[in-house]
Each structure stands twice: as C-alpha cells, then as structure tokens.
Coordinates of C-alpha atoms and ligand atoms in Angstrom, one line a residue:
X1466 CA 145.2 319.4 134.4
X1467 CA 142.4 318.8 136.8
X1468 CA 139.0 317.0 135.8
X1469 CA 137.5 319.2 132.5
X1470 CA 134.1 320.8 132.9
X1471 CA 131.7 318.1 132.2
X1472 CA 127.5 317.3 132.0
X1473 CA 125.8 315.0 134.6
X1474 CA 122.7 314.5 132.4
X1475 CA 120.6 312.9 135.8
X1476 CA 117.7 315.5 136.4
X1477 CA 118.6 317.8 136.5
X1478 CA 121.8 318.2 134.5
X1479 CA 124.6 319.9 135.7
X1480 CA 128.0 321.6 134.6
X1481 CA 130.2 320.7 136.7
X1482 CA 133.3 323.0 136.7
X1483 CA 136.3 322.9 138.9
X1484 CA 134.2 320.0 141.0
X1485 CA 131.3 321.9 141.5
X1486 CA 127.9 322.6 139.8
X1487 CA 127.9 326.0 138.1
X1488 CA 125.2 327.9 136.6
X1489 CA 125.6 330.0 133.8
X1490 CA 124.5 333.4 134.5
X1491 CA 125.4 334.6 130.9
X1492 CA 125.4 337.2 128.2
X1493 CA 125.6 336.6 124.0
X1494 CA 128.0 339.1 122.5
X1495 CA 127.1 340.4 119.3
X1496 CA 128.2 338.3 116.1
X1497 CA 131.1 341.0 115.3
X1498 CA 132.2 341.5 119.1
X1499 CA 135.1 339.0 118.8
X1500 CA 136.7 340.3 115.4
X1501 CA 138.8 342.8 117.2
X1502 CA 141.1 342.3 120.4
X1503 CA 140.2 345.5 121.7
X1504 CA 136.5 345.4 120.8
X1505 CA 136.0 341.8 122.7
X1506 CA 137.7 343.8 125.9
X1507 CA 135.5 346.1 125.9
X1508 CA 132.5 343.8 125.6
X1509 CA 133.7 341.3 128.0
X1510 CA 134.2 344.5 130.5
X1511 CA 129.9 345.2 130.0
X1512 CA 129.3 341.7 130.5
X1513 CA 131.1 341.7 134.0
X1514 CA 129.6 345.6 134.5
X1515 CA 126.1 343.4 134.2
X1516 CA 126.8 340.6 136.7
X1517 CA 127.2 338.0 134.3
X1518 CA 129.9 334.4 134.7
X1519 CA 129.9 333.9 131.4
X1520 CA 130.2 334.9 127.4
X1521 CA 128.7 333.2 124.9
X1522 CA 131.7 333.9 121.9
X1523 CA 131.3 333.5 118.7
X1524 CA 134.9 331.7 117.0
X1525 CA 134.8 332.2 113.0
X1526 CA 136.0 330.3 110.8
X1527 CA 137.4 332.9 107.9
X1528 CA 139.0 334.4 111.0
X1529 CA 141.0 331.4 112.2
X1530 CA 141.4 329.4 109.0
X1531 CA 142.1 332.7 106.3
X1532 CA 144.3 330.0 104.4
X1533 CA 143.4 326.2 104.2
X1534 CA 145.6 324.6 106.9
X1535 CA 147.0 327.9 108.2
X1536 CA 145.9 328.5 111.3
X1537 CA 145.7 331.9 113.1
X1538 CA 144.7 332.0 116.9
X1539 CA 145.1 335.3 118.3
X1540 CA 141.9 336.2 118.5
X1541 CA 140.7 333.4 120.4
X1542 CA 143.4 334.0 122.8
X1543 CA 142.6 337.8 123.5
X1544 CA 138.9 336.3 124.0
X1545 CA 140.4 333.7 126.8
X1546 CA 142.1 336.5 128.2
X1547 CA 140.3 339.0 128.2
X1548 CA 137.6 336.5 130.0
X1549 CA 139.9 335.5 132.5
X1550 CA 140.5 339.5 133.1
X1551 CA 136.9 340.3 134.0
X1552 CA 136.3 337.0 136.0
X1553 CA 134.5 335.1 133.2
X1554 CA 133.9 331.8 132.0
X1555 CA 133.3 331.1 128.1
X1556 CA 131.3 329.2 126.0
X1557 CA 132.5 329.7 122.2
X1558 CA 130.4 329.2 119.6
X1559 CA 131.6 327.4 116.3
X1560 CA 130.8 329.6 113.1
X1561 CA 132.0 327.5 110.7
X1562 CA 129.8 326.1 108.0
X1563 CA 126.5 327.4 109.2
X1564 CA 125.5 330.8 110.7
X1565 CA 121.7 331.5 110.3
X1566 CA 121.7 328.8 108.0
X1567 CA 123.7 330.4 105.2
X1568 CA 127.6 330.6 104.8
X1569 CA 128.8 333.3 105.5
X1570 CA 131.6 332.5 107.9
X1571 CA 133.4 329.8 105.9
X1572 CA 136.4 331.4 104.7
X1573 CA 137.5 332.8 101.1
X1574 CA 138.8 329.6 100.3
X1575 CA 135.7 327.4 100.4
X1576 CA 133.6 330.2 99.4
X1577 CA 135.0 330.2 96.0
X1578 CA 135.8 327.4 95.2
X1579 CA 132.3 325.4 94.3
X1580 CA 133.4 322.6 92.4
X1581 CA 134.8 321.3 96.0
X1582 CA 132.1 323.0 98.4
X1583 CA 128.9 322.0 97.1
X1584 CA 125.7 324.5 97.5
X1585 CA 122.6 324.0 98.2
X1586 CA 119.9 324.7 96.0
X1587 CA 116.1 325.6 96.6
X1588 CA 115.5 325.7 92.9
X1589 CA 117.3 323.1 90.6
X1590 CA 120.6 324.5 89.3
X1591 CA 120.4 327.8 91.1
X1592 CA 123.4 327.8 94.0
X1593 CA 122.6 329.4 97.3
X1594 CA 125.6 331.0 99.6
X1595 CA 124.8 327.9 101.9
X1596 CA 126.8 324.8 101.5
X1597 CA 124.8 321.7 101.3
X1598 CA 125.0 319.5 104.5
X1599 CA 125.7 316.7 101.8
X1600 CA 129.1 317.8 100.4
X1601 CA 131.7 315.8 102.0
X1602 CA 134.5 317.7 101.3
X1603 CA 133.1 320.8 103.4
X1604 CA 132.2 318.3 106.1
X1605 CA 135.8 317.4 106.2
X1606 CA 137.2 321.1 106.0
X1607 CA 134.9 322.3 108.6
X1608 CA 135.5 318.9 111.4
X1609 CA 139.4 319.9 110.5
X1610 CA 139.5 323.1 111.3
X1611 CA 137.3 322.5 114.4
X1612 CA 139.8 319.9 115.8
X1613 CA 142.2 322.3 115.1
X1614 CA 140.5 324.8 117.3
X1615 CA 139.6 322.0 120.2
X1616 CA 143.2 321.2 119.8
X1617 CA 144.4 324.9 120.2
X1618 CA 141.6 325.1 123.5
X1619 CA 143.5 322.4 125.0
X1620 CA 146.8 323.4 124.8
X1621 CA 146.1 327.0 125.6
X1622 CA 143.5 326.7 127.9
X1623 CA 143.5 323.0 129.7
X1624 CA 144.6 324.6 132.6
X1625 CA 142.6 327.2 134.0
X1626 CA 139.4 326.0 131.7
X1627 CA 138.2 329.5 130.9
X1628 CA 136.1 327.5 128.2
X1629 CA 133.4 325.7 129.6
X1630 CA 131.4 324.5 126.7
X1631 CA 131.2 324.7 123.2
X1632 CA 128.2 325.5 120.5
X1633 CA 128.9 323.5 117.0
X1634 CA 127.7 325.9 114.6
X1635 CA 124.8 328.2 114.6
X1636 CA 121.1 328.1 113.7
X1637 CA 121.5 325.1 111.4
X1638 CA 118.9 324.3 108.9
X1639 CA 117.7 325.4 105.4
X1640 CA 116.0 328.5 104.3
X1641 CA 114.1 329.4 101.3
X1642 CA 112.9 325.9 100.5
X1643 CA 112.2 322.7 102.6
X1644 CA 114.9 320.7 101.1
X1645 CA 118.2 320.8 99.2
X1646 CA 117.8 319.6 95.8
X1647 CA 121.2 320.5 94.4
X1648 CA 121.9 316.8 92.4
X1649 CA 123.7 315.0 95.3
X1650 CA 120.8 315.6 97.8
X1651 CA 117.4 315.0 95.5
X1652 CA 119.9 311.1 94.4
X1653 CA 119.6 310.8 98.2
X1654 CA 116.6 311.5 98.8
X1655 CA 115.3 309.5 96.5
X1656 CA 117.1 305.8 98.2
X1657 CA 116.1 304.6 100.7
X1658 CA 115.8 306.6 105.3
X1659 CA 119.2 305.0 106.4
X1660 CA 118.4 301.7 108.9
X1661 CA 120.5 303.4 111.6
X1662 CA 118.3 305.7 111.8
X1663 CA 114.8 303.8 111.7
X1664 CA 116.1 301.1 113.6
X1665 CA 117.1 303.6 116.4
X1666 CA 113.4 305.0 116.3
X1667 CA 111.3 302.3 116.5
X1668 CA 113.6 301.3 119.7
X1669 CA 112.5 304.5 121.0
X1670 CA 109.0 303.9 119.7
X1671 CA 108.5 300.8 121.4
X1672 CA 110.3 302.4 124.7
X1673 CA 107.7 305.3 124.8
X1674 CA 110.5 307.9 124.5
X1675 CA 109.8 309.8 121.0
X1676 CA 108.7 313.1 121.4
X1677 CA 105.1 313.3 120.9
X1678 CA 105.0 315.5 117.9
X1679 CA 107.5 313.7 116.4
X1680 CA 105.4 310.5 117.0
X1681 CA 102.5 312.2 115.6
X1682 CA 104.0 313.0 112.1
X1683 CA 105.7 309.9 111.6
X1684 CA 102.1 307.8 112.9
X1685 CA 100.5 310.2 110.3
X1686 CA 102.7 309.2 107.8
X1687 CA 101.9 305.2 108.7
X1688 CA 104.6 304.3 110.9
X1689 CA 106.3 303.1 108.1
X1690 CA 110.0 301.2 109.5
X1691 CA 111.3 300.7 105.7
X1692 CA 111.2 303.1 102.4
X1693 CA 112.6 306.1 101.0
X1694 CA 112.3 309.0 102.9
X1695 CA 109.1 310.0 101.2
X1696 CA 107.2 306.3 102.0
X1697 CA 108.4 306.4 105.7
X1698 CA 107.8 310.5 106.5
X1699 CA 105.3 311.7 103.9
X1700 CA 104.6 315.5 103.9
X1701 CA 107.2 315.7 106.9
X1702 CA 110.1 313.6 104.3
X1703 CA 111.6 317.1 103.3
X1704 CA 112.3 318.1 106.7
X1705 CA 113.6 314.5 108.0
X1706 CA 115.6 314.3 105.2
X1707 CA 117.4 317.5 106.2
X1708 CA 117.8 316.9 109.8
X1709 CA 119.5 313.8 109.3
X1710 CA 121.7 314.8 107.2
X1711 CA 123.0 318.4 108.4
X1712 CA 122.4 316.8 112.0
X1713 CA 125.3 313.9 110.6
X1714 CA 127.1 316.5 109.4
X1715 CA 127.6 318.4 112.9
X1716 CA 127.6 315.2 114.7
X1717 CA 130.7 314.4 112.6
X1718 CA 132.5 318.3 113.2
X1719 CA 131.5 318.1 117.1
X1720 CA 133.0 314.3 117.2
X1721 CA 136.4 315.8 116.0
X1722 CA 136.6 318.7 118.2
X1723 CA 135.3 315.9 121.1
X1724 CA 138.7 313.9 120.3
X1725 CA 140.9 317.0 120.4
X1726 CA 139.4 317.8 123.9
X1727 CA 136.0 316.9 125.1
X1728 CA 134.1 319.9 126.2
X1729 CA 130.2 319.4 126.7
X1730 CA 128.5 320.0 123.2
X1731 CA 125.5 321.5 121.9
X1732 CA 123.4 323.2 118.7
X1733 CA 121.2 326.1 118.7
X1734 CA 118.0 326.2 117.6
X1735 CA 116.3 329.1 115.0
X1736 CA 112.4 328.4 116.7
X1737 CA 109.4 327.7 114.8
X1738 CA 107.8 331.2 114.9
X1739 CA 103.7 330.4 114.3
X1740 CA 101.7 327.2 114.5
X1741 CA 102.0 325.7 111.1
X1742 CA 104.3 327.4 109.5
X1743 CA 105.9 325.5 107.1
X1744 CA 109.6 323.9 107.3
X1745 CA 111.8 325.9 105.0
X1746 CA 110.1 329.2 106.5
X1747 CA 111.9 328.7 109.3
X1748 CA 115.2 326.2 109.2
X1749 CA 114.4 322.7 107.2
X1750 CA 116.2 320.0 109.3
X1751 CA 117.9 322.5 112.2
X1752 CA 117.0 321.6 115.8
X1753 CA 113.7 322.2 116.5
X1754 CA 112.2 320.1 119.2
X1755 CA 110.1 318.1 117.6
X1756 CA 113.4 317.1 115.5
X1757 CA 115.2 316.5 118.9
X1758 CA 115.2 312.3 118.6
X1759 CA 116.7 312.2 114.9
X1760 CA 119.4 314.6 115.7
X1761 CA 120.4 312.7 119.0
X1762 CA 120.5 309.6 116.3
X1763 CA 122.5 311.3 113.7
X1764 CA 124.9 313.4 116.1
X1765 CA 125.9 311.7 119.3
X1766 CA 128.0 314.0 120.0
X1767 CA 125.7 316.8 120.9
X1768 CA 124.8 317.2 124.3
X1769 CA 122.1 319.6 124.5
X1770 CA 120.0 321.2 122.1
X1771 CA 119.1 324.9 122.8
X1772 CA 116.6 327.5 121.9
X1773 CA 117.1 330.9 120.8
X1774 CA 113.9 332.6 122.5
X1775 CA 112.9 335.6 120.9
X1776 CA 108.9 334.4 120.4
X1777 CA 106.9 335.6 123.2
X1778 CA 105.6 332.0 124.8
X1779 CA 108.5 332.2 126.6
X1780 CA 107.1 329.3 129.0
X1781 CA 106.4 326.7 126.0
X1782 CA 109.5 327.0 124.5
X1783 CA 111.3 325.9 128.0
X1784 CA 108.8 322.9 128.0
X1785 CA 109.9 322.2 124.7
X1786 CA 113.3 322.0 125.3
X1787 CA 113.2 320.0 128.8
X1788 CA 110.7 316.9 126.4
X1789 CA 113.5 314.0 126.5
X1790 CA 115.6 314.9 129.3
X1791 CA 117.3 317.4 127.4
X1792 CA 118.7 320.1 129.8
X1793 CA 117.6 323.6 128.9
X1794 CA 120.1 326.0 128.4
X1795 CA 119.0 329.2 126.6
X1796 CA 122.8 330.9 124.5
X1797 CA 120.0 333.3 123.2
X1798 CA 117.6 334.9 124.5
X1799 CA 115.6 338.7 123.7
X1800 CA 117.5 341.1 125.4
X1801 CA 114.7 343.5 126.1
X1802 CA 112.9 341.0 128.4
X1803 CA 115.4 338.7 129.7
X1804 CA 115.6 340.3 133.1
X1805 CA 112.3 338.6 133.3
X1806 CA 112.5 335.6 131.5
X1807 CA 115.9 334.6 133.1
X1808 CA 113.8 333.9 136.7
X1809 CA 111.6 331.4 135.0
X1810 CA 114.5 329.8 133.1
X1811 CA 116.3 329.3 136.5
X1812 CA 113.9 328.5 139.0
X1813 CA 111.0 326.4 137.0
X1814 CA 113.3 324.6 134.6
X1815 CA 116.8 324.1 136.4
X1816 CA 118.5 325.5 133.4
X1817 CA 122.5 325.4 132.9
X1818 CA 122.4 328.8 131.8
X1819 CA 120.5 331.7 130.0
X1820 CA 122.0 334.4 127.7
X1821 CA 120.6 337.3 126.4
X1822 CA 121.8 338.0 123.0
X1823 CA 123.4 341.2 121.9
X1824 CA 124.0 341.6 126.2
X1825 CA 127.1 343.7 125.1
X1826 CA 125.4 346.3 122.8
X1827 CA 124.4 349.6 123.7
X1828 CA 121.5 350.3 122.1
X1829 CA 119.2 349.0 125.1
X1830 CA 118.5 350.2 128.8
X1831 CA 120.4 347.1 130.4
X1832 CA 119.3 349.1 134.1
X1833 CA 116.9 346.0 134.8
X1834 CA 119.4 343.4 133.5
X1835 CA 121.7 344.6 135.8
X1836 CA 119.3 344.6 139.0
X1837 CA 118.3 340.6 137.9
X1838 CA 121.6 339.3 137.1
X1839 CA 122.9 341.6 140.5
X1840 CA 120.1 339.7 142.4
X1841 CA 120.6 336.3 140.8
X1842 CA 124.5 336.1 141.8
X1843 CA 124.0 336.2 145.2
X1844 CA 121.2 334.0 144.7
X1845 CA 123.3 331.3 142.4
X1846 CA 124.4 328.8 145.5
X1847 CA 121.0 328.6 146.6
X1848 CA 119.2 328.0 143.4
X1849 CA 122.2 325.6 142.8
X1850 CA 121.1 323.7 146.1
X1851 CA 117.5 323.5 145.1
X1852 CA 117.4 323.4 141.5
X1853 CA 115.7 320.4 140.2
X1854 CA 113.7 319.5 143.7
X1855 CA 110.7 321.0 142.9
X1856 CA 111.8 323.5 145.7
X1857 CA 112.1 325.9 143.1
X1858 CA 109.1 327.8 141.0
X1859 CA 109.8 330.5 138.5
X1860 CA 107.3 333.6 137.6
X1861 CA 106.8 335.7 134.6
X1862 CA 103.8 337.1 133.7
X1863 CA 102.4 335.8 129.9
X1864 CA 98.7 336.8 128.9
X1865 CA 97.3 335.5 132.2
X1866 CA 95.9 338.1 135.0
X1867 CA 96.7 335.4 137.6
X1868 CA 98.7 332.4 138.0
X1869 CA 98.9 329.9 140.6
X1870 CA 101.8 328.0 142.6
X1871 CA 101.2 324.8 144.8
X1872 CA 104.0 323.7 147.6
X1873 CA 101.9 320.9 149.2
X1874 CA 98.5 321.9 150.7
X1875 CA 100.2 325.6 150.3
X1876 CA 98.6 327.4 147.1
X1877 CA 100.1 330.7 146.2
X1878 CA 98.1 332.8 144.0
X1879 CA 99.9 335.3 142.3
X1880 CA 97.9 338.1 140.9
X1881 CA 99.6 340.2 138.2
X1882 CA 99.7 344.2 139.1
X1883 CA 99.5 345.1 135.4
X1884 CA 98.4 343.5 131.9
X1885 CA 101.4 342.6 130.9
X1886 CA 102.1 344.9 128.1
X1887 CA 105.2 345.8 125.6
X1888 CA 105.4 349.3 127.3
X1889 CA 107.5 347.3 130.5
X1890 CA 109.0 344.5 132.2
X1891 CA 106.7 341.6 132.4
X1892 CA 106.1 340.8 136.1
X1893 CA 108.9 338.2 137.6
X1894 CA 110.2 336.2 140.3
X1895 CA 111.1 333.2 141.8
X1896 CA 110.2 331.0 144.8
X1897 CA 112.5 328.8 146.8
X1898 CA 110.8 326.5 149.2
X1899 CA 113.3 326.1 152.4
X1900 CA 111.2 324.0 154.1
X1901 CA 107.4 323.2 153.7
X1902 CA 105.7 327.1 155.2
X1903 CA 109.0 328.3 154.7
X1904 CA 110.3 330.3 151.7
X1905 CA 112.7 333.0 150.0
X1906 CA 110.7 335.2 147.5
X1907 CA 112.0 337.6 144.8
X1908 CA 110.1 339.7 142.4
X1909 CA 108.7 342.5 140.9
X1910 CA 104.9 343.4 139.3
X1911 CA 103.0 341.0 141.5
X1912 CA 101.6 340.1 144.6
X1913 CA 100.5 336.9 146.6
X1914 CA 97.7 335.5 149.0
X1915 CA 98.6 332.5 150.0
X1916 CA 95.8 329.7 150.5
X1917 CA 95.5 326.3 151.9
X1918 CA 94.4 323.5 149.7
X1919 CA 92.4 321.4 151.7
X1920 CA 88.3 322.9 152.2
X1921 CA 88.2 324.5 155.9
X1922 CA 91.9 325.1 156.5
X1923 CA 93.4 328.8 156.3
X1924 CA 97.1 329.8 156.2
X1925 CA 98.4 333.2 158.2
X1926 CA 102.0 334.3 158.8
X1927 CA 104.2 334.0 161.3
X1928 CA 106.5 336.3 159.8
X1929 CA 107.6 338.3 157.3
X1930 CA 111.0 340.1 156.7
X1931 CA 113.0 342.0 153.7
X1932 CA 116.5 341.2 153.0
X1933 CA 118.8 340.6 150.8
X1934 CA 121.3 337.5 149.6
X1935 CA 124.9 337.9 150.0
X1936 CA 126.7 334.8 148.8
X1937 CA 123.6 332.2 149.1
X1938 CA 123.3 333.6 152.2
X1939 CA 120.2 335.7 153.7
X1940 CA 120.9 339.2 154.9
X1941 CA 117.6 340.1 157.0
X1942 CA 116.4 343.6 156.9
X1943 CA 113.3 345.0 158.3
X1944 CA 110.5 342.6 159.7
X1945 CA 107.0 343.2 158.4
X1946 CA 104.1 343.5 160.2
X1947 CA 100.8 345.5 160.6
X1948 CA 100.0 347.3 157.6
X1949 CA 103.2 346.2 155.9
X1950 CA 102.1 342.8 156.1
X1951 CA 101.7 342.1 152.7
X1952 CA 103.9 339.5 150.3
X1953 CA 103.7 342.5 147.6
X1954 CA 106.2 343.5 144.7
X1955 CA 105.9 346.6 143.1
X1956 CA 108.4 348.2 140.1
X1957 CA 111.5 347.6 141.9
X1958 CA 112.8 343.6 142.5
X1959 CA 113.3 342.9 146.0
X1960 CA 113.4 339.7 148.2
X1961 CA 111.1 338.8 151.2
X1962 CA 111.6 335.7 153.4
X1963 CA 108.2 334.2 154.1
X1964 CA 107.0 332.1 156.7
X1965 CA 103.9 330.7 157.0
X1966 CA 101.2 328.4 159.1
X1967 CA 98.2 327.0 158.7
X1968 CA 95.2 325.7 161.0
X1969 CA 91.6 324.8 160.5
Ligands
DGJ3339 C1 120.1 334.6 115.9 C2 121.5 334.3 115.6 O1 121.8 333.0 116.1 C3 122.5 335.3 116.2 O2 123.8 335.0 115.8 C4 122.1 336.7 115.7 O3 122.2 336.7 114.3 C5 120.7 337.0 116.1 N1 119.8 336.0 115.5 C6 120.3 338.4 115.7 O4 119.0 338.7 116.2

C-alpha cells in the first residue's frame, strides 16, 4: 500500500495524494444520491460530465448499521466504484449522529431506544429527535460504527485510495435553544469548564493565537481561568458549553475511524447567517469560526474545519476560515454561484478544494459550472505551483463597483461591467503572476487598467495574447493589438496572457 493521502498543514496546506499535491476541484451530491447503487452512478457520471476530481458522499449510518453490530457495505462499495469509473476521487462524509444538527440518520435501533440514546432537550423534559452530545452510550455506538466504516475503507480501498478524506458528521450543533438542558447536561453545566480546556486557552492566550472574536467574548466575560461555565464565559457559557462537548464527542468518533485508517479529518460548519444572531438560531456549539480554538482543544483529531457558504459575503467567510492556520476547504458551497465563487476560493485563499452542493441535481443551469470547472482543470497544475505565493489573486464581484489588485509597484484596477445583481453570474477571475509584469488572466464581467504605484511612473504593454491552458500548459491564440488592446472580459470566461512594462 503506498503512502495514504495526507495534510501538510505549512501554508499553505496541502493534500498530498499518490506523492503529489492535489486540489479538489469537487461537487456535493445530494443527501439521498448515495441510497441507491444505480442512483450514485448516475450522479457520479454528472459530476465527471462537469469537470469535477472529486465527490463529496454522504455514508449513513441507518444504511450501513440497519442492525447494531451488523454491518452492510455495499453501498459504499458501488460509491468507490462507481468513483473509480468516472475518474474520481472521494471524500465521504459521516452521517452518523448529527445531520443538520438533528438525528435523523442514526439508525432504528438507537432511534428508539431512549433510555440508552439520550435526547437533547430545549425545554426541560421535552425530547428532541437530536441525541445529546452528552450521552455516552451514543458516543460509543456512533465511534463504533465509524471504525467499522474506516476499517471497511482500508481493506477495500487501501489500495487505489479512491477516498481521499473524510467529513465526521454534518452541520453539528444545537437548534431551537442555545443549550441542552436534558438532566445530564444542565448537572454539567452547572460544575465546573474542564482544566484541559482552560489550561489549553490561556497557553494560546498568552501565545497571541486565539481568534480574535473568541478573545473578545471570553475578555468580556473577565478572562476568567477557573469557574463553572457560566463564571468563566458569561452570556457566551451556553454556546462554550456546547462546543466542548459535541466537539469531544466527534473528536472521540474521528479518533476511532483515525486508528482504523488515518485519512485527513474535518467538520462542516452550518454559518452564522446575520450579525448578532443569537447561538441556538443557528447551531449552539457547531464549528463556527469564532469556536475554532475550543474545538481544536476538544477534538484533536479534526483537521480542518469547513464552511458551508450559502451567505452572500462570500469573501469573509474564506477570511474566517483561513484565522489560525486552518486550510480552507469549502464541501459546500451555493450551487447557483459557485462558478464564481470557486476562482476566489482557489486563487486568493489556496483552498484544498470547493464543492458546490447539490452539483448532481438537475434543477439548475450547470452551463457556467461547466465552463469554470472546464477552465479550472487545465488550470489545476499551475494554480497548484503558485498557490499560497501570493502569485495568485482571486476575483468576484461583491457590492463594490471596483476592486483593486497590487503585484509590487503593479496596481490592477478592476472595474466591474455590471452591478452585481441576482439576475447573473457575479463577475470572476483569477490572476497568476509568472513573473513580476508577467501574468495569466481568466475571467468574465470585468475589465482592467493597469497602473503603476509609485507617483510619475506609467505601465503599457508589451503584449497581449488569448489562449487557452491545456494541462498547466499555455496554448497561445491570437495576439492583441490595436483596437483589441484591451485586458477586457465580457459574458463568456476566457484567458489572456498579459505582459507588461513600466517607465517614468
Ligand atoms: C446543508 C447540509 O449540510 C446539506 O447536507 C444539505 O442539507 C443542505 N444544507 C441543503 O441546502
């Protein structure tokens, strides 16, 4: 078996596969793709129709543990194969005790039994369909079954490592309420934040490393190092209390699966969706960035934590997500403006990957997915060469007219052909800088003058040409000159190679 695909985590990060760096130019099937043998075929087929390397897969627990200890694997086979089939790579995502933050994948087994599989509860004595992140027993069903699966990976796929990485549940966290208050939880929360986990933030305190917002509510709350969870977190205690404890929880299922076969690791976030909304409205205690450092404490075996983008500031969220040194890699994304977003995602963040979810589904025009993810393919061995050197910049338009890009004393100013507006595509691109005046430009909805940034010194060309990449490689087509001699993108994406001078 040769060397596993594995995470450098210098910046940036890579996934190295079969020796090399890859990039995951990927698609999210729909939750129900993989229930069926033929069903995952044909959505596997799509995904390779649009370009993609990769399927994010869902892997659910009723479906491969129908009976407690009886394990069934055939549908994660036909997913392997079928992947290998259409020339993709996998990364399977773990629906076992959380999906949206309710239960719905746990199987009939631990669904009904609820003397064994404790609930959560918003409201004192009224059971939700989610588990509580504090009953043991489920903790120990769902890390089982997990290793089981890891296990099963392994043996059936060690080989040709169709299966590069692996999400541990899915949109963790606690609706309806900002805390569990079932009896087991509101005894815990009641004792005293576990020393483990102050201890480990005051190291990161005193090392500068806590995420700022994090620092903020816990400075608010009077930097307190000893208490219960109240005393040390205040008005933020409900949503500590829950991260720690669903974030042991998955820490503990991802540490099995890790000694069955140790694939990289990550969760996936359910975003904040407004300024101040209030935890609870969105998932108490899942992943959200400001809850990055207590998660990395209570679940060491998660390698990444990812965002599911469907909120339009697009460009915060990827700052949010790279705070830390946390690679960005994006299993979900909105479908109906990822052929935009994916550019940024690449080329200004060095991401691992970036999925659109729902990529298999026919109810949306996937014609400009398709003519990104065609584009991007060829493009992949070059943005894996510069990823991560600055060399790269990524474009899409937010609410901004223009925006502006700076390679040394070069200043490109990119000026938006359109508002950006729900009727179409926001404007996109990337740059790759070659060599200082030198660069490979893709895009669409936009177009650039190019400026020097020193007073009294001007920039011209010294040529411009169209093309195309074929395997990392440019493909020159016509030169540019004359009236032509424009860096301009209309409707349709295309790449120009531009070279540039300046004098004074
Ligand atoms: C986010 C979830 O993680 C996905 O599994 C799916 O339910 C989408 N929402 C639907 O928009």
């Amino acid at each position: 078996m040769s060397r596993l695909p594995f995470l450098v985590k210098d910046e940036p990060a890579q996934l190295i596969v079969d020796g090399k760096p890859f990039l995951m130019l990927a698609g999210e099937v729909h939750n129900s793709s993989a229930g069926d043998a033929n069903y995952i075929e044909r959505s596997l087929a799509r995904l390779e129709g649009l370009h993609c390397n990769t399927a994010l897969v869902p892997v659910s627990w009723e479906l491969v543990e129908p009976r407690e200890g009886q394990f069934d694997w055939r549908l994660v086979d036909a997913t392997i194969l079928a992947a290998r089939r259409h020339g993709l790579r996998l990364v399977l995502l773990w629906f076992g005790t959380w999906k949206n933050t309710f239960s719905s994948y746990a199987p009939e087994w631990v669904k009904t039994d609820l003397q064994r599989f404790l609930r959560a509860e918003t409201t004192p004595g009224v059971k939700m369909t989610a588990i509580s992140a504090l009953s043991t027993e489920a903790r120990k069903a769902d890390a089982k079954a997990f290793a089981a699966l890891m296990r099963h990976i392994a043996e059936f796929d060690g080989e040709e490592q169709t299966v590069l990485m692996i999400q541990v549940e899915n949109e963790t966290g606690l609706l309806l309420g900002p805390r569990d208050v079932s009896p087991l939880a509101e005894e815990a929360f009641q004792g005293p934040v576990p020393t483990q986990l102050l201890e480990a933030l005051e190291q990161q305190r005193q090392q500068g490393s806590l995420i700022p917002e994090f620092q903020l509510l816990w400075e608010k709350a009077g930097n307190r190092t000893r208490g219960t969870w109240s005393e040390v977190f205040g008005a933020d205690a409900n949503e500590l209390f829950m991260a720690w404890h669903i974030a042991s929880f998955v820490g503990e299922v991802a540490q099995a699966g890790k000694q069955e076969y140790p694939l990289p690791m990550l969760v996936n976030a359910w975003l904040i969706q407004y300024a101040d909304e209030p935890a609870g409205h969105y998932p108490s205690g899942g992943p959200v960035s400001k809850m990055m450092d207590v998660w990395r404490i209570a679940a060491p075996a998660i390698d990444l934590f990812a965002p599911d983008i469907y909120i339009p500031h697009f460009k915060q969220v990827c700052r949010d997500y790279t705070q830390s040194h946390n690679p960005l890699f994006i299993p979900e994304a909105h479908v109906l403006v990822a052929a935009a977003n994916v550019f940024y995602a690449f080329a200004e963040h060095a991401a691992l990957g970036f999925a659109p979810f729902g990529a298999d589904g026919d109810e949306f025009d996937s014609t400009e997915l398709r003519a990104s993810y065609a584009l991007l393919q060829e493009l992949l061995p070059l943005l894996a060469r510069y990823r991560g050197t600055g060399q790269t910049r990524g474009i899409v338009q937010e609410t901004a007219e223009k925006d502006e890009l700076r390679f040394g004393d070069y200043v490109f100013e990119i000026r938006y052909q359109q508002p950006r507006s729900e009727e179409r595509l926001p404007a996109r691109g990337l740059v790759i800088e070659i060599q200082p005046g030198e660069y490979f430009i893709v895009g669409a909805g936009f177009e650039i003058d190019f400026h020097h940034a020193q007073p009294g010194h001007h920039v011209d060309y010294l040529s411009l040409e169209e093309g195309h990449f074929k395997q990392g490689l440019w493909v020159p087509g016509r030169r540019l000159n004359g009236d032509e001699l424009r860096t301009k993108f209309d409707d349709v994406l295309i790449a120009l190679k531009v070279r540039l001078y300046a004098f004074s």
